[in-house]
Coordinates of N, CA and C in Angstrom, one line a residue:
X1 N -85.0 153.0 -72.1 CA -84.7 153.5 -70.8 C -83.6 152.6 -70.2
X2 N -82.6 153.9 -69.6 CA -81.5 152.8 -68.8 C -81.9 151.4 -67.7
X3 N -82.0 150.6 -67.4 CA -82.4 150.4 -66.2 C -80.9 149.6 -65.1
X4 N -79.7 150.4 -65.5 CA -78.3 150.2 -64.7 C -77.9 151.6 -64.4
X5 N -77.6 151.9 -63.0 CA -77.4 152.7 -62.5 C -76.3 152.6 -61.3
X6 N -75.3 153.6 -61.6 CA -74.0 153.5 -60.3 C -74.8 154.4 -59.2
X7 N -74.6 154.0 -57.9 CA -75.5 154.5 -56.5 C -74.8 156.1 -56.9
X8 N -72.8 156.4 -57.5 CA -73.1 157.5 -57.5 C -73.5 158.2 -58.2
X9 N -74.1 157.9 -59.4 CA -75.2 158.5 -60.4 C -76.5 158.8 -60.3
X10 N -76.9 158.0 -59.0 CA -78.3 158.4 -58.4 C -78.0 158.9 -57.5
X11 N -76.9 159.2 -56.8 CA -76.8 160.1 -55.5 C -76.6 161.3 -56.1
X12 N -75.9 161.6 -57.3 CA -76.1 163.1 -57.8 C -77.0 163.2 -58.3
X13 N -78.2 162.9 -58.5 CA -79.2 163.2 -59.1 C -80.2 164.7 -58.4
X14 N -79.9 165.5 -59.8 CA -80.5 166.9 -59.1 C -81.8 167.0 -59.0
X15 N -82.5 165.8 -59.4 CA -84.3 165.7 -59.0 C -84.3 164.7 -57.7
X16 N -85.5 165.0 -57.2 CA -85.7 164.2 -55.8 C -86.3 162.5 -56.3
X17 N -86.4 162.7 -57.3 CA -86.9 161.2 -58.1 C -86.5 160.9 -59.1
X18 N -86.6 159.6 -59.4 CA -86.6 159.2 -61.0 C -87.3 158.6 -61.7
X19 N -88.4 159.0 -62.5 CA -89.3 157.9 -62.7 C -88.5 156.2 -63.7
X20 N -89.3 155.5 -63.2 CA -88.9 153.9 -63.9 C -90.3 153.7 -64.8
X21 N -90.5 153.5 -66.1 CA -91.1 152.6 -66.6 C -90.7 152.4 -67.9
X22 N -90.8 150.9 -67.6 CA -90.1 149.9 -68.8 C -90.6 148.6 -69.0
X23 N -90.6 148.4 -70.2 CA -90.9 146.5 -70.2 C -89.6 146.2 -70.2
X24 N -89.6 145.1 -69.5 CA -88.2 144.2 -69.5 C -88.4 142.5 -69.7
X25 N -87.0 142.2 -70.4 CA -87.0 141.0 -71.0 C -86.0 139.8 -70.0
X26 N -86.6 139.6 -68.7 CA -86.0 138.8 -67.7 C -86.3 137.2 -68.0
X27 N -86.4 136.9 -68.6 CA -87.3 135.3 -69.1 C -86.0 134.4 -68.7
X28 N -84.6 134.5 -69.5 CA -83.2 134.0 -69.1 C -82.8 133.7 -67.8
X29 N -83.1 135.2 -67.2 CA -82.5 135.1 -65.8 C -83.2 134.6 -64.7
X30 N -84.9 134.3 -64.8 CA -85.5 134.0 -64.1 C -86.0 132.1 -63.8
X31 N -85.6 132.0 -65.4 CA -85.4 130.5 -65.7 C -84.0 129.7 -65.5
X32 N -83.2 130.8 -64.9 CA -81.6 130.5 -64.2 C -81.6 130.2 -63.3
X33 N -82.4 130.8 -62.4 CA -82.7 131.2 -60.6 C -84.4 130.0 -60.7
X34 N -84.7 129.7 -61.2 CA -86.2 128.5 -60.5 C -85.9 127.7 -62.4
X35 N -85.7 126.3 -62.1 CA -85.9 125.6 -63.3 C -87.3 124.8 -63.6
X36 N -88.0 125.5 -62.8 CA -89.7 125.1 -63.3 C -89.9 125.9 -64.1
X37 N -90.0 127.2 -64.1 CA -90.4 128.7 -64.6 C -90.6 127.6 -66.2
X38 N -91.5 127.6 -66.9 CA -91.5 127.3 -68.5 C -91.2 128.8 -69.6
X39 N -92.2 129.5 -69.3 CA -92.0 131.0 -69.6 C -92.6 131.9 -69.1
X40 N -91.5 133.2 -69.2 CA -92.1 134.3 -68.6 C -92.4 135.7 -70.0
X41 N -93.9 136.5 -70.3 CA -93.8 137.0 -70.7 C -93.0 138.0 -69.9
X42 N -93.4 139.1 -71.1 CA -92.5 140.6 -71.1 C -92.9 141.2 -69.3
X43 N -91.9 142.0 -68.9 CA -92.2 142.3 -67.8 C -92.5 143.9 -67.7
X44 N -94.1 144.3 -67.0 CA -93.9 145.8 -67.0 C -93.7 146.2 -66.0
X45 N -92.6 147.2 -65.9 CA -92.2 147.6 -64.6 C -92.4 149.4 -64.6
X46 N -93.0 149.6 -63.6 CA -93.1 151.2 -63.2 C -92.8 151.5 -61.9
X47 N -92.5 152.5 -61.4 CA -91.9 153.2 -60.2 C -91.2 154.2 -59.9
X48 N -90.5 154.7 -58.7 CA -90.2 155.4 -58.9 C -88.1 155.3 -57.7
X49 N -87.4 155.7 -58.1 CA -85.9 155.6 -57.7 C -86.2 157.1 -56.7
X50 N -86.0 157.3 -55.4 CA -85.6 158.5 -54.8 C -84.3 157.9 -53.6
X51 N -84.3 159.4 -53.1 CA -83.2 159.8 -52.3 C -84.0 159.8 -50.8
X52 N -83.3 159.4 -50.3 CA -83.8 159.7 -48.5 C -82.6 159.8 -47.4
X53 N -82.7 159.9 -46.6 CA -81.9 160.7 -45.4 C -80.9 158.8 -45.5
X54 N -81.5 158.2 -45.5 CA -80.9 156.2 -45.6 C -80.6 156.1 -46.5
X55 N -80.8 156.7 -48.0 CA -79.9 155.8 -48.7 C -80.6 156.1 -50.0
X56 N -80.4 155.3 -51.2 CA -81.0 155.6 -52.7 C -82.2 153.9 -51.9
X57 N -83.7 154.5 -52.8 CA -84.4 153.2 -52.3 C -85.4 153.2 -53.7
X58 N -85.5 152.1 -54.0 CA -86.4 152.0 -55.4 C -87.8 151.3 -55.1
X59 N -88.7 152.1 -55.4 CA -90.2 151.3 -55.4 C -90.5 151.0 -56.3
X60 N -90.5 149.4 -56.5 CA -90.8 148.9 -58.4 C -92.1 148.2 -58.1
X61 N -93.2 148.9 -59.0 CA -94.5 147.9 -59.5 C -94.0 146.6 -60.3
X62 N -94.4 145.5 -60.9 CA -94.5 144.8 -61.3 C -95.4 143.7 -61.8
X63 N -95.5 143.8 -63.4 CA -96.5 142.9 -63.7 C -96.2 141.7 -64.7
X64 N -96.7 140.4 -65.0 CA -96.2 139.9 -66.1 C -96.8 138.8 -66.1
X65 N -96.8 137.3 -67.0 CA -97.6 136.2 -66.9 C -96.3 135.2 -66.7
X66 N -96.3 134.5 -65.6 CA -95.6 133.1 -66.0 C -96.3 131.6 -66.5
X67 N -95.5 131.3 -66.6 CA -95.8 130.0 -67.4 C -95.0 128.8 -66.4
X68 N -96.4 127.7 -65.2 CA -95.6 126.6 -64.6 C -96.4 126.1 -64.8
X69 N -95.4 124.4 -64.2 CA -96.2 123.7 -64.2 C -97.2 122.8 -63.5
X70 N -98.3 122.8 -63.4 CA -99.5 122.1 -62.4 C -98.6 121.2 -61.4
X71 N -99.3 122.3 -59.7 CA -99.0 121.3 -59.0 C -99.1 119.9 -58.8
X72 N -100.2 119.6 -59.4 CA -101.5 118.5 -60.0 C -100.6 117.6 -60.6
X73 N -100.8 118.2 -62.0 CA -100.6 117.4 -63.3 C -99.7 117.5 -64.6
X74 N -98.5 118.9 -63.9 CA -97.4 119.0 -64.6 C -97.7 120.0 -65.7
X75 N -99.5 119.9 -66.2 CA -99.6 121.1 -67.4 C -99.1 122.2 -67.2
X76 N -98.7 122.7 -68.3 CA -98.5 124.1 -68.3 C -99.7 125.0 -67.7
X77 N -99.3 126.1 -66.5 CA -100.4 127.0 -66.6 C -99.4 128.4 -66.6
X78 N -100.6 129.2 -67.3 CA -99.8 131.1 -67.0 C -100.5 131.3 -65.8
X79 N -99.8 131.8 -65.2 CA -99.8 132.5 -63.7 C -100.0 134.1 -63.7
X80 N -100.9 134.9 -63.5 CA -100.7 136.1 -63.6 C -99.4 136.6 -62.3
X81 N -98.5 137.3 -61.8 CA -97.7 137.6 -61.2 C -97.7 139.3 -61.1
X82 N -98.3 139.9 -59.4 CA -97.9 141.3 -59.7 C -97.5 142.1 -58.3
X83 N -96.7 142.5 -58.1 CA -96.7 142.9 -57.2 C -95.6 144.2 -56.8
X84 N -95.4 144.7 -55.7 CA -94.5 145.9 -55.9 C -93.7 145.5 -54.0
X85 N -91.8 145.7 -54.9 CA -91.3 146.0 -54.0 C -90.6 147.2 -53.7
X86 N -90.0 147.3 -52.5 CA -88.9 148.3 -52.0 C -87.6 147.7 -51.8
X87 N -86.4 148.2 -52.3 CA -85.0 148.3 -52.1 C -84.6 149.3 -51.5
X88 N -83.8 149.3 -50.7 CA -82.7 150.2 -50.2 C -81.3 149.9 -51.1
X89 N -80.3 150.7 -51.7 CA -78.7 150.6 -52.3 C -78.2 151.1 -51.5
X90 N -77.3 150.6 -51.0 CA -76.0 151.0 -50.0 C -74.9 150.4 -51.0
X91 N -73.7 151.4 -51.1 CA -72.5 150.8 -51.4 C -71.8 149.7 -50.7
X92 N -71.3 148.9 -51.6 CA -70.5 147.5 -50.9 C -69.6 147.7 -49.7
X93 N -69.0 149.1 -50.3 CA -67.5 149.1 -49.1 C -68.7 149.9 -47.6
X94 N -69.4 150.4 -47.7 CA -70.5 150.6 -46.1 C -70.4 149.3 -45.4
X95 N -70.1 149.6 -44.0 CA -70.1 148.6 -43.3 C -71.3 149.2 -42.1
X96 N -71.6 150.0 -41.7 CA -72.5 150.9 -41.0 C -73.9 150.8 -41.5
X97 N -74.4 149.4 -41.2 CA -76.5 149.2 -41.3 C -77.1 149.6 -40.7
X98 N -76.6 150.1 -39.6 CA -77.6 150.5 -37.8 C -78.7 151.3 -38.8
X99 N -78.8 152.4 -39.5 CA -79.4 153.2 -39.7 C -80.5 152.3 -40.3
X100 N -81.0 151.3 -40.5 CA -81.9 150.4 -41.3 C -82.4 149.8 -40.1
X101 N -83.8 149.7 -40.4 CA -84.5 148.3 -39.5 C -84.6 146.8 -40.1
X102 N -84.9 146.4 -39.3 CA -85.0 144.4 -40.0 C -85.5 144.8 -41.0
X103 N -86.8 145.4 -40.8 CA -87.8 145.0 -42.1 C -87.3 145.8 -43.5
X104 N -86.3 146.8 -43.1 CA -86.0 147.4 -44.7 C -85.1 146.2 -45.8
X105 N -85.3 145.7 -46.5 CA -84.7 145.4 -47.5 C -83.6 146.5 -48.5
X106 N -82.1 145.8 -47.7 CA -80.8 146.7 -48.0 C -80.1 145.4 -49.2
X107 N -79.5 146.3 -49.9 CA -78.3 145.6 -51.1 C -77.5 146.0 -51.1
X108 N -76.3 145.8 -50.9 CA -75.3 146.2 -51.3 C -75.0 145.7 -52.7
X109 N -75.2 146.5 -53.8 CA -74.9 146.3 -55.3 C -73.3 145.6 -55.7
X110 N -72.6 144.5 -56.4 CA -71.8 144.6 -56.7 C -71.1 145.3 -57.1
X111 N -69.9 146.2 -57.0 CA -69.6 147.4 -58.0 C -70.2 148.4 -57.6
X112 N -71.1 148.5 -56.8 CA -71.7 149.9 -56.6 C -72.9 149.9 -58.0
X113 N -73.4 149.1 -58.5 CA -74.4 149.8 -59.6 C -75.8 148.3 -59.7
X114 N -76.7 149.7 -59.2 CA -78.3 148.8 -59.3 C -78.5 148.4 -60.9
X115 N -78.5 147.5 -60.8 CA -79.3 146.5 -62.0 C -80.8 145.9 -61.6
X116 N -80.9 147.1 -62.2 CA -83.3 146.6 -61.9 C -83.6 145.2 -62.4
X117 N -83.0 144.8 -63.7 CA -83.0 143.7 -64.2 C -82.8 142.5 -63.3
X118 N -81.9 142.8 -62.6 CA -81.4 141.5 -61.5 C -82.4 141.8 -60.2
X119 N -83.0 143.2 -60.2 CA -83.9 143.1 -58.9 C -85.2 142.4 -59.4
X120 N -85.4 142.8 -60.4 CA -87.1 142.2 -61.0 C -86.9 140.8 -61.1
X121 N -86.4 140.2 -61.2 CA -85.7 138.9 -61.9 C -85.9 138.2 -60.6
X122 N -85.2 138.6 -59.3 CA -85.2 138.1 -57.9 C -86.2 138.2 -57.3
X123 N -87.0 139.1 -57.5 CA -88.3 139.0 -56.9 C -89.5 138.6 -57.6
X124 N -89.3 138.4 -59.0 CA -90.1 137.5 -59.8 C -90.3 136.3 -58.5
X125 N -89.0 135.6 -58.7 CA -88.4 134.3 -58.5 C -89.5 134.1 -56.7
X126 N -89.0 135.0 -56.3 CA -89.3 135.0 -54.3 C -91.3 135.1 -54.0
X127 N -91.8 135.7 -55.5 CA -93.3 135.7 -55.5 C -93.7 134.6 -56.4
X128 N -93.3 133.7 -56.8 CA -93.6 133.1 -57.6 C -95.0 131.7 -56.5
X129 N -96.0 131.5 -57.3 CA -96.7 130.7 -55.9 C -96.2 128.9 -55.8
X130 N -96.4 128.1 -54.5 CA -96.0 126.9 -54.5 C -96.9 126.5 -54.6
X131 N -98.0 126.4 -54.9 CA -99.1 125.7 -55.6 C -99.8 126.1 -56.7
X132 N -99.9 125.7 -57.8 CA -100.1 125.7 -59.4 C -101.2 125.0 -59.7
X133 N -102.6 125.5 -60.0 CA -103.3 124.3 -60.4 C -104.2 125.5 -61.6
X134 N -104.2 124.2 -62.9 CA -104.8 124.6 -64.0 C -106.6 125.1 -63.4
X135 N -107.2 125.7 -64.5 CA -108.8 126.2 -64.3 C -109.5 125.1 -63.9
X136 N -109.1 123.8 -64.4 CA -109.9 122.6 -64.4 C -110.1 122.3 -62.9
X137 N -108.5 122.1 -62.6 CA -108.3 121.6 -61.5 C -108.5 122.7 -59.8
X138 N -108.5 123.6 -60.7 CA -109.2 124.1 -59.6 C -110.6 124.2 -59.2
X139 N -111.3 124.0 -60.3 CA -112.9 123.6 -59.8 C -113.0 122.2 -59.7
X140 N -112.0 121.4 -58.8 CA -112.3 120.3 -58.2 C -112.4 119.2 -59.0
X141 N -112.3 119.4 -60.3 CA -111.8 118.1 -60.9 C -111.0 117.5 -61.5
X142 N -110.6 116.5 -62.5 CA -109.5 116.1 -63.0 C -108.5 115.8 -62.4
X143 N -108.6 114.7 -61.1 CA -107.9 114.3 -60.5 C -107.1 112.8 -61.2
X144 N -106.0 113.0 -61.3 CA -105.3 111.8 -61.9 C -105.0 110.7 -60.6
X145 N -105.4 109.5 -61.7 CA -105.1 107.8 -61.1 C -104.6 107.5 -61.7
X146 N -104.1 105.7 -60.8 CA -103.4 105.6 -61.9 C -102.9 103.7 -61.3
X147 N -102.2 102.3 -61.5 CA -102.6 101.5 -61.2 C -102.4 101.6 -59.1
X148 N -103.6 101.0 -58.8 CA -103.7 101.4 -57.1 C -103.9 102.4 -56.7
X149 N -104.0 103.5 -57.5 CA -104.0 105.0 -56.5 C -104.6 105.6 -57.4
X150 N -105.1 106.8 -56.3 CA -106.2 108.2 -57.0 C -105.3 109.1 -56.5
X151 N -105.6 110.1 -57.0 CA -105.3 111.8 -56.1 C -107.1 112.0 -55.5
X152 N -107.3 112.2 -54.2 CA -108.6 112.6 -54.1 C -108.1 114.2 -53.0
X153 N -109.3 114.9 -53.3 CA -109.4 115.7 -52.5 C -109.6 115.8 -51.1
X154 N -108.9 116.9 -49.8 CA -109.4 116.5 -48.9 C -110.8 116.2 -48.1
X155 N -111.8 116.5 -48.9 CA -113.1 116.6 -48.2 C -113.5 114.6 -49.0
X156 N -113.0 114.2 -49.8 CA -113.3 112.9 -50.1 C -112.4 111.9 -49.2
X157 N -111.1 112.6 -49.0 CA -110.1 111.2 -48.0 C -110.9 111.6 -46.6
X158 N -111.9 112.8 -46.3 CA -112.2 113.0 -44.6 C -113.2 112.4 -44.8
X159 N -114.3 112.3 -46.0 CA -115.8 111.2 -45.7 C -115.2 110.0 -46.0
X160 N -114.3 109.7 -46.5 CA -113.7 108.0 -46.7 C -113.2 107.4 -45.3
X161 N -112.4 108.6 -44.6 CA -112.0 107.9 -42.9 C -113.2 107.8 -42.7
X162 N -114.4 108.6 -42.9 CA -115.4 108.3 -41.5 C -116.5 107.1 -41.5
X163 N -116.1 106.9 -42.7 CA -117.2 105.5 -43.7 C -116.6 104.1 -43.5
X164 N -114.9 104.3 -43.3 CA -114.0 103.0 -42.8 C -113.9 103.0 -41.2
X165 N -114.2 101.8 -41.1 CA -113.8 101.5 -39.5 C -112.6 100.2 -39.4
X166 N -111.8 100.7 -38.6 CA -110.6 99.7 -38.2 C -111.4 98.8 -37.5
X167 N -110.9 97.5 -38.9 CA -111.3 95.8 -38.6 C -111.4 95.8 -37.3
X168 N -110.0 96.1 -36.7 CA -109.3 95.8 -35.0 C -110.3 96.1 -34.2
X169 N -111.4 97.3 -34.6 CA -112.4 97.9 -33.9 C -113.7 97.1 -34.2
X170 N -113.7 96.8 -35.1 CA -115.2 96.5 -35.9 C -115.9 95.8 -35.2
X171 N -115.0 94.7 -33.7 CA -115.9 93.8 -32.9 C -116.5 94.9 -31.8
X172 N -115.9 96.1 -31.3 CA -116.3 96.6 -30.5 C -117.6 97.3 -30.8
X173 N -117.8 97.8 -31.7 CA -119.1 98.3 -32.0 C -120.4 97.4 -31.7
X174 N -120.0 96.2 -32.1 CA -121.2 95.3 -31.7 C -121.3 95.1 -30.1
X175 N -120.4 95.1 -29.6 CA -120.0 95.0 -28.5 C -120.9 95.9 -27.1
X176 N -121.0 97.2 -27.8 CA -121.5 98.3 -27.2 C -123.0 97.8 -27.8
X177 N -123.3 97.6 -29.1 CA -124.5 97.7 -29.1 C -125.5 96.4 -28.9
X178 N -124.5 95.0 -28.4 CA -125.4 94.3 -27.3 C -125.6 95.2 -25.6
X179 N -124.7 96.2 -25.4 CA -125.0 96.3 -23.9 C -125.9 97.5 -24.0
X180 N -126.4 98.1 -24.9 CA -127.1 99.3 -24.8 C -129.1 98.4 -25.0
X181 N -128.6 97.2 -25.7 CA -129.9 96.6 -26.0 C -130.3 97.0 -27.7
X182 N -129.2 97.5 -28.4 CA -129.6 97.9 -29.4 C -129.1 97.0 -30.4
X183 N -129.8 96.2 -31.4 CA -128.9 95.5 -32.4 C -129.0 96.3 -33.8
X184 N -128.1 96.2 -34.4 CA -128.0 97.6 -35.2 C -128.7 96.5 -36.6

């Protein structure tokens, strides 16, 4: 299946849709655009291209595994990745957006022609998560040390403040508990 289309190839189009599904091989272009990405399997994409009173607009599902690495510990982990966007295509030489709200997501295509490839690729890239933690490490263990330092979690650095008292303080506790009559 094609997945490059000139906006005027989809604006003649004598059906009100077009269906999309394809696996695609974005792994190059996605490892262009983020240099963590390690690998990305094959990508499945389904949806559908129509016409509307605004413009040619594409609704692409998307599915696939990436491969980063631990926010933790640098390991490799696959990331399942899925999700579905919307495009609007407007030709480059349009200068007239009023007809769009903020929230629509408009392109003006180089050349006049959608390349799904370069949409999937970009929104790979824009869903991708900022925190990465392997199975281990997400059930809370395998935290790396190393000389003077741990990684601890936050529920161990919040019982460690409450267990340390500043030296600076340490006379005033006694302090209170001669005037209460209490020696601890």
């Amino acid at each position: 299946m094609a997945v490059r289309w000139s906006l005027n190839e989809l604006a003649q189009l004598g059906i009100d849709e077009l269906p999309v599904d394809a696996v695609l091989d974005v792994k190059k272009a996605v490892k262009e655009r983020n240099a963590q990405v390690q690998d990305v399997a094959p990508v499945k994409v389904s949806g559908v291209i129509t016409k509307d009173q605004r413009g040619i607009i594409a609704t692409i599902h998307v599915a696939t595994t990436v491969t980063l690495p631990s926010s933790r510990s640098l390991t490799a982990v696959a990331v399942p990745v899925a999700f579905t966007f919307a495009e609007y295509y407007v030709s480059e030489h349009e200068r007239d957006l009023s007809r769009f709200t903020n929230d629509d997501v408009v392109i003006q295509p180089e050349h006049d022609v959608v390349d799904l490839e370069t949409a999937v690729a970009e929104n790979i890239v824009l869903h991708l998560p900022l925190k990465v933690l392997s199975p281990e490490e997400e059930q809370g263990g395998n935290f790396q040390t190393g000389d003077d330092w741990q990684v601890v979690s936050e529920e161990q650095l919040t019982s460690q403040r409450q267990e340390t008292v500043d030296p600076r303080l340490a006379k005033l506790k006694d302090f209170f508990a001669d005037e209460n009559g209490d020696k601890n």
